[in-house]
Amino acid sequence: MQIETITSEPYNDQNPGTSGLRKKVKVFQQPGYLENFVQSIFDSLEDFNGKTLVLGGDGRYFNRIAIQIIIKIAAANGFGELIIGQGGLLSTPAASNIIRKYNAFGGLILSASHNPGGPDEDFGIKYNAGNGGPAPEKDTNAFYLRSQSIDHYKTTNIPDIDLDTVGSQQIDTLKITIIDPVTDYAELMQSIFDFNLLKESISSGYITLLFDAMSAITGPYAKRILIDILGATPESVINAEPLEDFGGRHPDPNLAHAHELAERMFSADAPTFGAASDGDGDRNMITGSNIFVTPSDSLAIMAANARLIPAYNKGLSGVARSMPTSQAVDRVAAKYNIPCYETPTGWKFFGNLLDAGKITLCGEESFGTGSDHVREKDGLWAILFWLNLIAVKRQSVADIVHEHWEKFGRDIYCRHDYEAVETPIANDIVDHLRDLLPTLPGQVFGEYSVKYADEFSYEDPIDGSISKNQGIRIGFENGSRIVFRLSGTGTVGATLRIYIERFEADATRHNQDAEEALGSLIILAEQFCEIKKRTGRTEPNVKT
Ligand code: VG1
Ligand code: CO
């Protein structure tokens, strides 16, 4: 193996966001762009000589090309083994599992998750550490810093690797192992849930299900687990073939983007359970016959019922949610007397808590839920969790949700996204909100009096690191909240996310439409941030 050093010019925009570096494919295709970033990661890490790196992606356009490039850079930088998913495929949670299971040094996951794919769409890359979780901020900051001064990268002259044949080969000191992307993950799921009960519930017809893989990575996983192992009918999994452009759609599991599933689930002959996952398989949307479960409620319901699942039958050590996620899970934690942590948006902030055993379950309002079984959120895991719950409780999704609300009250919730806002306008909005904050406490707006108004800052309870500017929060005396933050995963302009919630204890008022129930808070949010006024828009792009 001959190592070559290639001179290159730094790019100034390689700052990883909420979950890795995400840019248009065309940006990644610039000379040396991907190479610089990968070399910057390796330059920032230490002591990996001879160790194992896991490599895989969600199969989107540019995945295969990027993998060949990375193999050569990793080889030149001295890794001893590369474990790669067959076809270059690994879902994000499966990659996390592989890193942990095979004691790898770390892994590179190629994905832009729920963002669209194709030559004119998005690509992404992120580094996960040896615990299987996304690199913490101190590392992603180091990658960015290095990328700004990098002037060369290392590569080798080895030929392209056959990614499609499972097995190992040795090239000088480097072992390359192509693995089936599904097997280890399916085994892990089998160790967590009651597969016998699930098989029975499906074969008896008690559970009928529909899973939308959105032409993304979870197709092969869902086919193996839901159909081959658990015996669901082949029609239970739709859009199961991973496509480089996701069929031209956004692989984003919500009612807006998973509309084929949504139509079926809100029809007269809806299956008992419906679900979808995203581009890289870490998100989940949960629905039942004629009901949609908000991700914040889903997290709370999972926490409240965790003891019914074999892997969690001893209870939870604690739970965590990202700051904009509703406070529903806090109520469960309070009732069961377990700690509840509030972290900034992004899975990297859960890693330390999970590693330290402080929490067992965690989640985000953005259709992400996970546990200590891996260090990523996990779409199919959440779906199997719900199936297992339904099978044990012998209740419909709607009954489970309504019963939960009766017991804990309902945190009525919505999120509005204004996408591709011109960056200067978005920054002005945030500055304006920041200026407003000190003036708000004590002010009364109709039935809402402001209790606190601040910018969320997080001190990691394990390593003491501090993350500032993690979103603007306006909290009211009655527990309602409005949160504003700019997305860290978009690739065009800026995306403003507005998160709104209100607690409703009265069970006779639980069946309200969220948008209606939150009407006056939605008006207040506009009064504070002026997004419509400043952009001339009349509606958010997506409401979830
Ligand atoms: C979004 C979500 C966040 C999630 C992140 C990565 O980030 O809000 O909760 O962790 O995506 O998810 P942002 O910064 O755009 O709000 V995924 O499935 O895209 O890896
Ligand atoms: Co994702």
Coordinates of C-alpha atoms and ligand atoms in Angstrom, one line a residue:
M1 CA 0.0 0.0 0.0
Q2 CA 1.5 3.3 -1.1
I3 CA 0.6 6.3 0.9
E4 CA 0.2 9.6 -0.9
T5 CA 0.0 13.1 0.6
I6 CA -2.2 15.4 -1.4
T7 CA -2.0 19.1 -1.0
S8 CA -5.3 20.9 -0.6
E9 CA -6.9 24.2 0.3
P10 CA -9.1 24.6 3.4
Y11 CA -12.8 25.3 3.1
N12 CA -14.3 27.7 5.6
D13 CA -17.7 26.1 6.0
Q14 CA -17.0 22.7 7.6
N15 CA -18.7 23.4 10.9
P16 CA -20.7 20.3 12.0
G17 CA -24.3 21.2 13.1
T18 CA -26.8 19.4 15.2
S19 CA -25.8 16.0 13.7
G20 CA -22.7 16.1 11.6
L21 CA -21.7 18.1 8.5
R22 CA -24.6 18.4 6.1
K23 CA -24.3 20.2 2.8
K24 CA -25.6 19.9 -0.8
V25 CA -24.0 17.0 -2.7
K26 CA -22.5 19.6 -5.1
V27 CA -20.6 21.1 -2.1
F28 CA -19.3 17.7 -1.1
Q29 CA -18.2 17.1 -4.7
Q30 CA -15.8 20.0 -4.7
P31 CA -12.2 18.9 -5.0
G32 CA -10.8 17.8 -1.7
Y33 CA -14.0 18.8 0.3
L34 CA -14.9 15.4 1.7
E35 CA -11.2 14.4 1.9
N36 CA -10.4 17.6 3.9
F37 CA -13.2 16.9 6.4
V38 CA -12.3 13.3 6.9
Q39 CA -8.6 14.1 7.4
S40 CA -9.6 16.9 9.8
I41 CA -11.5 14.3 11.9
F42 CA -8.6 11.9 11.9
D43 CA -6.1 14.8 12.7
S44 CA -8.2 15.6 15.7
L45 CA -8.3 12.1 17.1
E46 CA -5.5 10.2 18.7
D47 CA -4.3 6.6 19.2
F48 CA -6.3 4.8 16.5
N49 CA -3.4 3.2 14.7
G50 CA -4.2 -0.4 14.0
K51 CA -7.8 0.0 15.4
T52 CA -11.2 -0.5 13.8
L53 CA -13.4 2.0 12.1
V54 CA -17.0 1.3 11.2
L55 CA -18.3 2.8 7.9
G56 CA -21.7 2.9 6.4
G57 CA -24.5 5.2 5.3
D58 CA -28.1 5.6 4.4
G59 CA -27.6 4.8 0.8
R60 CA -28.3 8.2 -0.6
Y61 CA -26.7 9.6 -3.8
F62 CA -22.9 9.9 -3.4
N63 CA -22.8 7.2 -0.6
R64 CA -20.8 4.7 -2.6
I65 CA -18.4 7.2 -4.0
A66 CA -17.8 8.7 -0.6
I67 CA -17.2 5.3 1.0
Q68 CA -14.5 4.5 -1.5
I69 CA -12.8 7.8 -0.9
I70 CA -13.0 7.3 2.9
I71 CA -11.6 3.7 2.7
K72 CA -8.5 5.1 1.1
I73 CA -8.0 7.9 3.6
A74 CA -8.7 5.7 6.6
A75 CA -6.1 3.1 5.2
A76 CA -3.5 5.8 4.7
N77 CA -4.1 7.1 8.2
G78 CA -3.3 3.8 9.8
F79 CA -6.6 2.1 10.8
G80 CA -6.1 -1.6 11.1
E81 CA -9.6 -2.7 10.1
L82 CA -12.7 -1.3 8.4
I83 CA -16.1 -2.8 9.1
I84 CA -18.4 -1.7 6.3
G85 CA -22.1 -2.5 5.8
Q86 CA -22.8 -4.4 2.6
G87 CA -23.6 -2.1 -0.3
G88 CA -22.2 0.7 1.9
L89 CA -25.4 0.6 3.9
L90 CA -25.8 0.9 7.7
S91 CA -28.7 2.6 9.5
T92 CA -27.5 5.1 12.1
P93 CA -28.6 2.9 15.1
A94 CA -27.2 -0.2 13.4
A95 CA -23.8 1.6 13.0
S96 CA -23.9 2.6 16.7
N97 CA -24.5 -1.0 17.6
I98 CA -21.7 -2.3 15.4
I99 CA -19.2 0.2 16.9
R100 CA -20.2 -1.0 20.4
K101 CA -20.5 -4.7 19.7
Y102 CA -17.1 -5.0 17.9
N103 CA -15.3 -2.6 20.2
A104 CA -14.4 -0.3 17.3
F105 CA -12.4 2.9 17.8
G106 CA -15.3 4.8 16.2
G107 CA -17.3 5.1 13.0
L108 CA -18.2 7.4 10.1
I109 CA -21.9 7.5 9.3
L110 CA -22.8 9.0 5.9
S111 CA -26.2 10.5 6.0
A112 CA -28.2 13.7 5.8
S113 CA -31.0 11.9 7.6
H114 CA -34.4 13.3 6.8
N115 CA -33.1 15.7 4.2
P116 CA -33.9 14.8 0.6
G117 CA -31.2 13.0 -1.5
G118 CA -30.0 13.1 -5.1
P119 CA -27.5 15.0 -7.2
D120 CA -29.0 18.4 -6.3
E121 CA -30.0 17.5 -2.8
D122 CA -28.2 16.8 0.5
F123 CA -25.3 14.6 1.8
G124 CA -23.8 14.4 5.3
I125 CA -21.1 12.8 7.3
K126 CA -20.6 12.5 11.1
Y127 CA -18.2 10.8 13.4
N128 CA -19.3 8.6 16.2
A129 CA -16.9 7.7 19.0
G130 CA -16.2 4.3 20.6
N131 CA -19.3 4.5 22.8
G132 CA -21.3 4.4 19.5
G133 CA -22.6 7.9 20.0
P134 CA -22.2 11.1 18.0
A135 CA -19.0 13.0 18.8
P136 CA -19.5 15.5 21.6
E137 CA -19.2 19.2 20.9
K138 CA -15.6 19.5 22.0
D139 CA -14.7 17.0 19.2
T140 CA -16.9 18.5 16.5
N141 CA -15.4 21.9 17.4
A142 CA -11.9 20.4 17.0
F143 CA -12.8 19.0 13.6
Y144 CA -14.0 22.4 12.5
L145 CA -10.9 24.2 13.8
R146 CA -8.6 21.7 12.0
S147 CA -10.6 22.0 8.8
Q148 CA -9.9 25.7 8.7
S149 CA -6.1 25.3 8.4
I150 CA -5.8 21.9 6.8
D151 CA -3.4 21.9 3.8
H152 CA -3.1 18.2 2.9
Y153 CA -4.8 14.9 3.3
K154 CA -3.4 11.3 3.1
T155 CA -4.7 8.7 0.7
T156 CA -3.6 5.4 -0.9
N157 CA -3.5 3.9 -4.3
I158 CA -5.5 0.8 -3.4
P159 CA -8.2 -0.2 -5.9
D160 CA -11.9 0.4 -5.2
I161 CA -13.3 -2.2 -2.8
D162 CA -16.2 -4.5 -3.8
L163 CA -18.8 -3.4 -1.3
D164 CA -21.4 -5.9 -2.3
T165 CA -19.8 -9.2 -1.2
V166 CA -19.9 -10.1 2.5
G167 CA -16.5 -11.3 3.8
S168 CA -13.0 -10.1 4.8
Q169 CA -10.0 -9.3 2.7
Q170 CA -6.5 -8.2 3.8
I171 CA -4.6 -5.4 2.0
D172 CA -1.1 -5.2 3.5
T173 CA -1.8 -4.2 7.1
L174 CA -5.5 -3.3 6.5
K175 CA -8.3 -5.8 7.0
I176 CA -11.6 -4.9 5.3
T177 CA -14.7 -6.7 6.4
I178 CA -18.0 -6.3 4.6
I179 CA -20.9 -7.3 6.9
D180 CA -24.6 -7.9 6.5
P181 CA -26.0 -4.6 7.8
V182 CA -29.1 -6.2 9.4
T183 CA -28.0 -9.3 11.3
D184 CA -26.4 -7.8 14.4
Y185 CA -29.2 -5.2 14.7
A186 CA -31.9 -7.9 14.4
E187 CA -30.2 -9.9 17.1
L188 CA -30.1 -6.8 19.4
M189 CA -33.8 -6.2 18.9
Q190 CA -34.5 -9.9 19.7
S191 CA -32.6 -9.4 23.0
I192 CA -34.7 -6.5 24.0
F193 CA -38.3 -7.4 23.1
D194 CA -40.6 -10.3 23.5
F195 CA -40.4 -11.7 20.0
N196 CA -42.5 -14.7 20.8
L197 CA -45.4 -12.6 22.0
L198 CA -45.0 -10.4 19.0
K199 CA -45.1 -13.3 16.6
E200 CA -48.3 -14.6 18.3
S201 CA -50.0 -11.2 18.2
I202 CA -49.2 -10.8 14.6
S203 CA -50.1 -14.3 13.4
S204 CA -53.4 -14.2 15.4
G205 CA -54.3 -11.0 13.6
Y206 CA -54.5 -9.1 16.9
I207 CA -52.0 -6.7 15.5
T208 CA -52.1 -5.6 11.9
L209 CA -49.4 -3.2 10.9
L210 CA -48.1 -0.9 8.2
F211 CA -44.6 0.4 8.1
D212 CA -43.4 3.0 5.6
A213 CA -39.6 2.8 5.0
M214 CA -39.9 6.0 2.9
S215 CA -37.5 4.4 0.2
A216 CA -34.7 4.8 2.7
I217 CA -32.4 2.7 4.9
T218 CA -35.0 0.9 7.1
G219 CA -36.5 -1.1 4.2
P220 CA -34.1 -4.1 4.6
Y221 CA -34.3 -3.9 8.4
A222 CA -38.0 -3.9 8.5
K223 CA -38.4 -6.6 5.9
R224 CA -36.1 -8.9 7.9
I225 CA -37.5 -8.1 11.4
L226 CA -41.2 -7.5 10.7
I227 CA -41.8 -9.9 7.9
D228 CA -39.2 -12.6 8.0
I229 CA -38.8 -12.9 11.8
L230 CA -42.1 -11.7 13.2
G231 CA -44.3 -13.0 10.3
A232 CA -46.1 -9.8 9.2
T233 CA -47.4 -9.9 5.6
P234 CA -45.2 -8.7 2.8
E235 CA -47.6 -5.8 2.2
S236 CA -47.0 -4.6 5.8
V237 CA -43.8 -2.8 4.7
I238 CA -44.1 -0.2 2.0
N239 CA -41.5 1.8 0.1
A240 CA -39.0 -0.9 1.3
E241 CA -36.4 -0.5 -1.4
P242 CA -33.7 2.0 -0.5
L243 CA -33.3 4.5 -3.3
E244 CA -30.6 7.1 -3.9
D245 CA -33.1 9.9 -4.1
F246 CA -35.8 8.4 -1.8
G247 CA -38.1 8.5 -4.8
G248 CA -37.8 12.3 -4.9
R249 CA -39.4 12.6 -1.5
H250 CA -38.3 13.8 1.9
P251 CA -37.6 10.7 4.0
D252 CA -39.0 12.6 7.0
P253 CA -41.5 10.6 9.0
N254 CA -44.3 13.0 9.9
L255 CA -47.9 13.3 8.7
A256 CA -46.9 15.7 6.0
H257 CA -44.2 13.6 4.3
A258 CA -45.3 10.1 5.1
H259 CA -48.7 10.8 3.5
E260 CA -49.3 7.4 2.0
L261 CA -49.1 5.9 5.5
A262 CA -51.1 8.8 6.9
E263 CA -53.9 8.2 4.4
R264 CA -54.1 4.5 5.2
M265 CA -54.0 5.1 9.0
F266 CA -56.8 7.6 8.9
S267 CA -59.1 5.5 6.7
A268 CA -62.0 3.2 7.6
D269 CA -59.9 0.0 7.1
A270 CA -56.8 1.2 8.9
P271 CA -54.4 -1.3 10.4
T272 CA -54.1 -1.3 14.2
F273 CA -50.6 0.1 14.1
G274 CA -48.7 2.3 11.6
A275 CA -45.2 3.6 11.7
A276 CA -42.5 5.2 9.6
S277 CA -38.8 5.9 9.8
D278 CA -36.5 8.4 8.2
G279 CA -33.5 8.5 5.8
D280 CA -31.0 6.9 8.2
G281 CA -33.4 4.9 10.4
D282 CA -33.1 6.8 13.6
R283 CA -36.5 8.5 13.7
N284 CA -39.9 7.0 14.2
M285 CA -43.4 8.1 13.7
I286 CA -46.1 6.2 15.7
T287 CA -49.7 6.0 14.6
G288 CA -52.6 3.8 15.4
S289 CA -55.9 3.3 13.7
N290 CA -57.1 7.0 13.3
I291 CA -54.6 8.4 15.8
F292 CA -51.2 10.1 15.6
V293 CA -49.0 10.0 18.7
T294 CA -46.8 13.1 19.1
P295 CA -43.2 12.1 19.7
S296 CA -43.2 13.9 23.1
D297 CA -46.3 11.8 24.2
S298 CA -44.7 8.7 22.8
L299 CA -41.6 9.2 24.9
A300 CA -43.7 9.8 28.0
I301 CA -45.9 6.7 27.3
M302 CA -42.8 4.5 26.7
A303 CA -41.3 5.8 30.0
A304 CA -44.5 5.1 31.9
N305 CA -44.8 1.5 30.6
A306 CA -41.2 0.5 30.2
R307 CA -41.4 -2.2 32.8
L308 CA -43.7 -4.2 30.5
I309 CA -40.8 -4.6 28.1
P310 CA -38.3 -7.5 28.9
A311 CA -35.1 -5.4 28.6
Y312 CA -36.5 -2.7 30.9
N313 CA -38.4 -4.8 33.4
K314 CA -36.3 -3.6 36.3
G315 CA -37.4 0.0 35.6
L316 CA -35.5 3.0 34.4
S317 CA -32.5 4.7 36.0
G318 CA -33.7 8.0 34.7
V319 CA -35.0 9.8 31.6
A320 CA -34.0 12.7 29.5
R321 CA -35.5 14.9 26.8
S322 CA -34.2 17.7 24.6
M323 CA -35.3 21.1 25.8
P324 CA -38.0 21.8 23.1
T325 CA -39.6 18.4 23.8
S326 CA -42.8 18.7 25.8
Q327 CA -42.8 18.2 29.5
A328 CA -45.0 15.1 29.3
V329 CA -42.1 12.8 30.3
D330 CA -41.2 15.0 33.2
R331 CA -44.6 14.1 34.8
V332 CA -43.9 10.4 34.4
A333 CA -40.4 10.8 36.0
A334 CA -41.9 12.8 38.9
K335 CA -44.5 10.2 39.5
Y336 CA -42.1 7.3 39.5
N337 CA -39.5 9.3 41.3
I338 CA -36.7 9.0 38.8
P339 CA -34.4 11.8 37.5
C340 CA -35.4 13.7 34.4
Y341 CA -32.7 15.7 32.5
E342 CA -33.3 18.5 30.0
T343 CA -30.6 18.6 27.3
P344 CA -30.0 20.8 24.2
T345 CA -31.3 19.5 20.9
G346 CA -29.3 16.7 19.3
W347 CA -28.5 13.2 20.4
K348 CA -24.8 14.0 21.2
F349 CA -26.0 15.5 24.5
F350 CA -27.5 12.2 25.7
G351 CA -24.3 10.2 25.3
N352 CA -22.7 11.1 28.7
L353 CA -25.9 10.5 30.6
L354 CA -26.3 7.1 29.0
D355 CA -22.7 6.2 29.5
A356 CA -22.8 7.1 33.1
G357 CA -26.0 5.1 33.7
K358 CA -27.9 8.2 34.7
I359 CA -30.7 7.5 32.2
T360 CA -32.2 4.5 30.4
L361 CA -34.6 6.2 28.0
C362 CA -34.4 9.5 26.2
G363 CA -36.1 11.3 23.3
E364 CA -36.7 14.4 21.3
E365 CA -39.9 16.0 19.9
S366 CA -38.4 15.5 16.4
F367 CA -39.5 11.9 16.2
G368 CA -36.5 10.5 18.0
T369 CA -36.5 8.0 20.9
G370 CA -33.9 5.7 22.2
S371 CA -32.4 3.9 25.1
D372 CA -29.1 2.7 26.5
H373 CA -29.1 -0.2 24.0
V374 CA -27.2 2.0 21.5
R375 CA -26.0 5.6 21.6
E376 CA -28.3 6.9 18.8
K377 CA -32.0 7.4 18.5
D378 CA -33.5 4.3 17.0
G379 CA -36.5 4.2 14.8
L380 CA -37.3 0.5 14.5
W381 CA -36.5 0.0 18.2
A382 CA -39.2 2.5 19.1
I383 CA -41.6 0.8 16.7
L384 CA -41.0 -2.6 18.3
F385 CA -41.3 -1.0 21.7
W386 CA -44.8 0.1 20.8
L387 CA -45.7 -3.2 19.2
N388 CA -44.6 -5.0 22.3
L389 CA -46.6 -2.6 24.5
I390 CA -49.8 -3.2 22.4
A391 CA -49.2 -6.9 22.6
V392 CA -48.8 -6.9 26.4
K393 CA -51.5 -4.4 27.2
R394 CA -54.0 -5.8 24.7
Q395 CA -55.0 -2.2 24.0
S396 CA -55.3 -0.1 20.9
V397 CA -52.9 2.8 20.4
A398 CA -55.8 5.2 21.0
D399 CA -56.7 3.6 24.3
I400 CA -53.1 3.6 25.4
V401 CA -52.7 7.3 24.6
H402 CA -56.1 8.3 26.2
E403 CA -55.4 6.3 29.3
H404 CA -52.0 8.0 29.6
W405 CA -53.6 11.5 29.3
E406 CA -56.2 10.6 31.9
K407 CA -53.5 9.6 34.4
F408 CA -50.9 12.3 33.7
G409 CA -52.8 15.1 31.9
R410 CA -52.1 16.1 28.3
D411 CA -49.3 18.3 27.2
I412 CA -50.8 19.7 24.0
Y413 CA -48.0 20.3 21.6
C414 CA -47.1 21.6 18.1
R415 CA -44.0 22.6 16.2
H416 CA -44.0 25.0 13.3
D417 CA -41.1 25.1 10.9
Y418 CA -40.3 28.1 8.6
E419 CA -37.7 26.7 6.2
A420 CA -35.1 28.3 4.0
V421 CA -35.6 31.8 5.5
E422 CA -32.9 34.2 4.3
T423 CA -30.1 33.9 6.9
P424 CA -29.9 37.6 7.7
I425 CA -33.6 37.8 8.4
A426 CA -33.4 34.7 10.6
N427 CA -30.5 36.2 12.5
D428 CA -32.4 39.4 13.0
I429 CA -35.3 37.5 14.4
V430 CA -33.1 35.8 17.0
D431 CA -31.4 39.1 17.9
H432 CA -34.8 40.7 18.3
L433 CA -36.0 37.8 20.5
R434 CA -32.9 38.1 22.6
D435 CA -33.5 41.8 23.1
L436 CA -37.0 41.1 24.1
L437 CA -36.2 38.5 26.8
P438 CA -35.3 40.8 29.8
T439 CA -38.6 42.8 29.2
L440 CA -40.9 39.8 29.3
P441 CA -41.0 38.3 32.8
G442 CA -44.1 39.6 34.7
Q443 CA -45.9 40.7 31.5
V444 CA -49.4 39.4 31.1
F445 CA -50.8 38.4 27.7
G446 CA -54.4 37.4 28.1
E447 CA -54.5 34.2 30.2
Y448 CA -50.7 33.9 29.9
S449 CA -48.3 35.7 32.3
V450 CA -44.6 35.3 31.6
K451 CA -42.8 33.4 34.4
Y452 CA -39.3 33.3 32.8
A453 CA -37.7 34.2 29.5
D454 CA -34.2 33.1 28.7
E455 CA -31.8 31.5 26.4
F456 CA -31.1 27.9 27.2
S457 CA -27.7 27.0 28.3
Y458 CA -26.7 23.5 29.4
E459 CA -24.0 22.3 31.8
D460 CA -23.3 18.6 31.2
P461 CA -23.7 17.0 34.6
I462 CA -21.0 14.4 33.8
D463 CA -18.1 16.4 32.3
G464 CA -19.1 19.9 33.2
S465 CA -18.9 21.2 29.7
I466 CA -21.2 24.2 28.9
S467 CA -23.2 24.6 25.7
K468 CA -24.7 28.1 25.3
N469 CA -27.3 29.6 22.9
Q470 CA -29.4 26.4 22.7
G471 CA -32.7 28.1 22.0
I472 CA -35.0 30.8 23.4
R473 CA -37.6 29.9 26.0
I474 CA -40.5 31.8 27.2
G475 CA -42.3 30.1 30.0
F476 CA -45.7 31.0 31.5
E477 CA -47.1 30.7 35.0
N478 CA -49.5 28.0 34.0
G479 CA -46.7 25.8 32.6
S480 CA -47.2 26.7 29.0
R481 CA -44.0 27.3 26.9
I482 CA -43.0 28.8 23.6
V483 CA -39.5 27.9 22.3
F484 CA -37.7 29.3 19.3
R485 CA -34.5 28.0 17.8
L486 CA -32.7 27.9 14.5
S487 CA -32.2 24.4 12.9
G488 CA -28.6 23.0 12.8
T489 CA -29.4 20.5 10.1
G490 CA -30.7 22.5 7.1
T491 CA -28.6 23.2 4.0
V492 CA -30.5 26.2 2.5
G493 CA -30.7 29.5 4.4
A494 CA -32.0 29.2 7.9
T495 CA -34.9 27.3 9.4
L496 CA -36.8 28.8 12.3
R497 CA -38.5 26.2 14.5
I498 CA -41.2 27.4 16.9
Y499 CA -42.3 24.9 19.6
I500 CA -45.5 25.5 21.5
E501 CA -47.1 23.6 24.4
R502 CA -49.8 23.9 27.0
F503 CA -50.8 21.5 29.8
E504 CA -54.4 20.4 30.0
A505 CA -55.3 18.5 33.2
D506 CA -59.0 18.2 32.5
A507 CA -59.8 14.9 30.8
T508 CA -63.0 16.3 29.2
R509 CA -60.8 18.6 27.2
H510 CA -58.2 16.1 26.0
N511 CA -59.6 15.5 22.6
Q512 CA -59.0 18.9 21.2
D513 CA -57.2 19.6 18.0
A514 CA -53.7 20.8 19.0
E515 CA -53.6 23.7 16.6
E516 CA -56.9 25.0 17.9
A517 CA -56.1 24.4 21.5
L518 CA -52.8 26.3 21.1
G519 CA -54.3 29.1 18.9
S520 CA -53.7 32.0 21.3
L521 CA -50.1 30.8 22.0
I522 CA -49.5 30.6 18.3
I523 CA -50.6 34.2 17.9
L524 CA -48.4 35.2 20.8
A525 CA -45.4 33.4 19.2
E526 CA -45.8 35.5 16.1
Q527 CA -46.1 38.6 18.2
F528 CA -42.8 37.8 19.8
C529 CA -40.8 36.7 16.8
E530 CA -42.5 38.4 13.9
I531 CA -41.6 35.7 11.4
K532 CA -44.6 36.3 9.2
K533 CA -44.2 40.1 9.4
R534 CA -40.5 40.0 8.6
T535 CA -40.7 37.4 5.8
G536 CA -44.2 38.0 4.3
R537 CA -45.0 34.4 4.8
T538 CA -48.4 33.4 5.8
E539 CA -47.9 29.8 7.0
P540 CA -45.1 27.5 8.3
N541 CA -43.7 25.0 5.7
V542 CA -44.3 22.1 8.1
K543 CA -46.5 21.7 11.1
T544 CA -45.9 18.7 13.4
Ligands
VG1_1 C1 -33.1 18.2 14.0 C2 -34.0 17.9 15.2 C3 -33.2 17.3 16.3 C4 -32.4 16.1 15.8 C5 -31.6 16.4 14.6 C6 -31.0 15.2 14.0 O1 -32.2 19.2 14.3 O2 -34.7 19.1 15.6 O3 -34.0 17.0 17.4 O4 -31.6 15.6 16.8 O5 -32.5 17.0 13.6 O6 -31.9 14.3 13.6 P1 -32.3 20.7 14.0 O7 -31.1 21.4 14.5 O8 -32.5 20.8 12.5 O9 -33.5 21.2 14.7 V1 -31.6 13.4 12.2 O10 -32.8 12.1 12.2 O11 -31.7 14.5 11.1 O12 -30.1 12.8 12.4
CO2 CO -32.2 10.6 11.1

